[in-house]
Amino acid sequence: MVKKLMMIVLAVGLAAAISGCGSKESGGTKYKFATDAAYSPMEFMDKDKMTGFDIDFLAEVMKEAGLSYEVNNIGWDTMLTSVKQGKEYQGGISSVSITDERKQSYDYSIPYFESKNMILVKEGSPVKSAADLKDKKVAVQISTTADTLMTKIMGDTNKSLKRLDNNTLALMELENNGVDAVVADIAIVREYVKNNPNKKFVIIADPTNFESEYYGILLPKGSELKAKLDPAIKKVIENGAYAKVYKKWFGEEPDTKKLLEQK
């Protein structure tokens, strides 16, 4: 009986030790990330499952960092507000471009994805560059870099610039002839054209007006999470896990050398 009791005590002690190690590894915290899952192939809902490049990439980063986490789909504007407050959500991952303006209100992880804004028009359109959009009807997702770029070109009060809640609505406007063009990130535009081969859309690049942008994980100002994420992101890019996720979603090798050169 005494021997049995000692074995129980030892077992309980061992269980407590294992639990303590697990808590120490994850810091005892479950980090909450917000996203806007309407941005295929970066983050989107497949029936009731959230998936996409950003979702798979974050999984690799958090595994490398040894951190517990969850991702919630709460919409673009709500994500920006919630992460800025830093109370319910400790980070946001939703193809968020790193900009000087946003840096005034947020911290970012190191860059993890290179992107460019592209112009999408219907076949036969006279539009050849961003400058040709000045007198056209254009749809963008509100509060994105596409919105910022087109506001500079078309003017802040131009009613022909339609600022919509998400890119799905913007693309529907083009499809239904509500606008002449959509401006959005290259991944979104390419995915839309790939999935709609019979609709005869044309993608236009304009490197003069639309320079490369880099995505980062959005963080509240002064976030302690940055120090944990940055080395994990760097390791995931260097060890081949990033390339595996990238090829899964885009079918090609990423330029990791150029990505690692970014600060």
XYZ file of C-alpha atoms in Angstrom:
263
model
C 0.000 0.000 0.000
C 2.842 2.379 0.930
C 4.686 1.419 -2.267
C 1.546 2.078 -4.325
C 1.068 5.448 -2.615
C 4.675 6.437 -3.364
C 4.196 5.531 -7.032
C 1.113 7.737 -7.211
C 2.986 10.651 -5.617
C 5.883 10.219 -8.068
C 3.484 10.052 -11.013
C 1.734 13.246 -9.920
C 5.085 14.963 -9.460
C 6.265 13.872 -12.909
C 3.046 15.104 -14.497
C 3.460 18.466 -12.776
C 7.054 18.710 -13.993
C 6.013 17.972 -17.607
C 3.190 20.503 -17.370
C 5.601 23.109 -16.012
C 8.029 22.530 -18.903
C 5.238 22.952 -21.443
C 4.116 26.167 -19.808
C 7.655 27.506 -19.773
C 8.190 26.690 -23.452
C 5.058 28.559 -24.561
C 5.473 31.278 -21.953
C 2.136 30.237 -20.487
C 0.390 32.456 -23.049
C -1.896 31.714 -25.951
C -1.433 34.509 -28.456
C -4.434 35.703 -30.453
C -4.048 36.871 -34.045
C -6.705 38.646 -36.097
C -7.178 38.350 -39.855
C -9.518 39.261 -42.685
C -10.095 35.903 -44.375
C -11.392 37.299 -47.666
C -8.077 37.559 -49.451
C -7.519 34.364 -51.432
C -4.937 32.838 -51.720
C -3.371 34.651 -48.747
C -6.145 34.019 -46.203
C -9.666 32.829 -46.933
C -12.437 30.539 -45.776
C -12.732 27.114 -47.417
C -16.213 26.161 -46.185
C -15.762 26.396 -42.406
C -11.956 26.147 -42.454
C -9.564 29.097 -42.541
C -6.684 28.511 -44.928
C -4.196 30.262 -47.208
C -0.532 31.217 -47.437
C -0.532 33.476 -44.374
C -2.279 30.845 -42.255
C 0.233 28.130 -43.193
C 3.166 30.521 -42.805
C 2.060 31.601 -39.325
C 1.731 27.957 -38.295
C 5.378 27.355 -39.244
C 6.538 30.488 -37.411
C 4.664 29.715 -34.201
C 5.899 26.123 -34.269
C 9.471 27.364 -34.654
C 8.970 29.862 -31.826
C 7.318 27.239 -29.605
C 4.289 29.453 -28.981
C 0.612 28.610 -28.592
C -1.795 30.683 -30.712
C -5.122 31.013 -32.481
C -6.317 33.026 -35.484
C -9.734 34.673 -35.695
C -11.434 36.095 -38.780
C -12.752 39.508 -37.726
C -12.525 41.675 -40.873
C -9.996 44.248 -42.076
C -10.985 47.462 -40.278
C -11.773 45.640 -37.040
C -8.399 43.898 -37.216
C -6.543 47.201 -37.598
C -8.389 48.731 -34.644
C -8.095 45.668 -32.396
C -4.368 45.141 -32.976
C -3.691 48.831 -32.413
C -5.423 48.583 -29.021
C -3.406 45.439 -28.200
C -5.910 44.088 -25.686
C -7.857 41.185 -27.157
C -5.452 40.578 -30.055
C -1.668 40.517 -29.853
C -1.111 40.495 -33.619
C -2.650 40.626 -37.067
C -1.748 38.658 -40.183
C -3.673 39.579 -43.301
C -1.302 40.597 -46.107
C -0.559 43.841 -44.272
C 1.927 46.003 -46.176
C 4.625 47.705 -44.143
C 4.285 51.472 -44.611
C 5.792 54.499 -42.879
C 2.306 55.762 -42.068
C 1.301 52.532 -40.322
C 4.602 52.427 -38.442
C 3.431 55.487 -36.519
C 0.633 53.401 -34.962
C 1.971 49.826 -35.095
C 5.056 47.692 -34.811
C 5.780 45.013 -37.411
C 7.645 41.770 -37.568
C 10.459 41.596 -40.085
C 9.128 41.340 -43.688
C 7.949 37.902 -44.830
C 6.423 38.478 -48.270
C 7.128 40.670 -51.314
C 4.105 42.027 -53.138
C 3.117 44.593 -55.769
C -0.171 46.246 -56.593
C -1.511 45.375 -60.020
C -4.275 46.721 -62.263
C -7.031 44.373 -63.393
C -9.185 45.316 -66.385
C -11.368 43.582 -68.929
C -9.937 42.559 -72.287
C -10.017 45.470 -74.755
C -9.615 48.152 -72.086
C -7.596 51.235 -73.133
C -5.870 51.280 -69.717
C -2.143 50.598 -69.981
C -0.821 52.140 -66.750
C -1.921 53.705 -63.471
C -1.870 57.139 -65.086
C -4.665 56.023 -67.423
C -6.918 55.416 -64.419
C -7.179 59.087 -63.462
C -10.455 59.593 -65.315
C -11.784 56.032 -64.925
C -13.931 54.314 -62.331
C -11.661 52.271 -60.060
C -12.412 49.921 -57.148
C -10.014 49.263 -54.252
C -10.241 47.809 -50.773
C -10.467 50.626 -48.257
C -7.453 51.382 -46.020
C -5.049 49.345 -48.185
C -1.971 50.555 -50.052
C -4.025 50.296 -53.256
C -6.382 52.855 -51.719
C -3.437 55.111 -50.818
C -1.878 54.854 -54.279
C -5.088 55.511 -56.176
C -6.032 58.392 -53.877
C -2.773 60.095 -54.847
C -3.506 59.557 -58.545
C -7.245 60.277 -58.583
C -7.683 62.650 -55.643
C -9.184 62.155 -52.191
C -12.656 63.426 -53.099
C -12.941 61.714 -56.482
C -16.275 59.859 -56.496
C -15.022 57.572 -59.273
C -12.707 55.910 -56.743
C -14.825 53.266 -55.014
C -13.428 52.242 -51.637
C -15.026 48.937 -50.689
C -14.830 46.715 -47.614
C -12.909 43.935 -49.362
C -11.405 42.883 -52.673
C -14.197 40.402 -53.363
C -16.642 43.318 -53.624
C -14.161 45.259 -55.766
C -13.776 42.345 -58.181
C -17.546 41.916 -58.362
C -17.850 45.586 -59.342
C -15.482 45.004 -62.263
C -17.289 41.837 -63.251
C -20.636 43.671 -63.269
C -19.255 46.702 -65.171
C -19.593 48.955 -62.144
C -15.958 50.058 -62.540
C -13.335 50.105 -65.286
C -10.550 48.613 -63.175
C -9.548 47.112 -59.844
C -6.217 47.779 -58.152
C -5.101 45.108 -55.677
C -2.133 42.982 -54.599
C -0.611 40.691 -57.195
C -1.477 37.460 -55.358
C -5.171 38.347 -55.212
C -5.320 39.485 -58.839
C -3.502 36.413 -60.152
C -5.702 34.056 -58.147
C -8.854 35.716 -59.464
C -7.724 35.474 -63.086
C -6.670 31.844 -62.612
C -10.070 30.951 -61.196
C -11.965 32.824 -63.929
C -10.238 31.842 -67.204
C -13.321 32.432 -69.367
C -13.946 36.005 -68.257
C -11.054 37.482 -70.254
C -9.471 39.721 -67.658
C -6.092 41.352 -68.221
C -3.457 42.045 -65.546
C -1.360 45.200 -65.971
C 1.877 45.837 -64.086
C 3.097 49.398 -63.518
C 6.487 49.317 -61.757
C 6.840 53.096 -62.181
C 3.815 53.910 -60.049
C 3.504 50.675 -58.050
C 6.763 49.694 -56.370
C 7.392 46.479 -54.448
C 5.840 46.273 -50.992
C 6.559 43.907 -48.122
C 4.130 42.284 -45.730
C 4.822 41.982 -42.025
C 2.902 40.600 -39.073
C 1.087 43.556 -37.531
C 1.755 44.198 -33.828
C 0.741 46.774 -31.213
C 3.318 49.448 -30.421
C 5.940 48.145 -27.987
C 4.876 44.512 -28.426
C 7.022 41.940 -26.615
C 5.985 39.420 -29.274
C 8.250 40.981 -31.927
C 11.389 39.674 -30.205
C 9.930 36.150 -30.368
C 8.587 36.295 -33.921
C 11.509 37.891 -35.770
C 14.089 35.118 -35.178
C 11.433 32.458 -35.862
C 10.472 34.101 -39.174
C 14.137 34.322 -40.192
C 14.669 30.645 -39.340
C 11.547 29.540 -41.259
C 12.716 31.463 -44.343
C 16.236 30.024 -44.081
C 15.400 26.389 -43.326
C 13.183 25.746 -46.368
C 9.811 25.685 -44.581
C 8.908 29.042 -46.125
C 9.710 27.855 -49.669
C 7.548 24.777 -49.143
C 4.531 26.877 -48.128
C 5.197 29.383 -50.923
C 5.337 26.693 -53.611
C 2.148 25.119 -52.267
C 0.207 28.330 -52.848
C 2.005 29.965 -55.788
C 3.640 27.099 -57.651
C 7.082 28.707 -57.800
C 10.200 29.325 -55.750
C 10.307 32.521 -53.650
C 13.205 34.974 -53.787
C 14.253 34.412 -50.180
C 17.587 36.193 -50.665
C 15.855 39.454 -51.531
C 13.374 38.927 -48.689
C 16.111 38.428 -46.082
C 17.814 41.626 -47.236
C 14.781 43.655 -46.127
C 14.761 45.282 -42.681
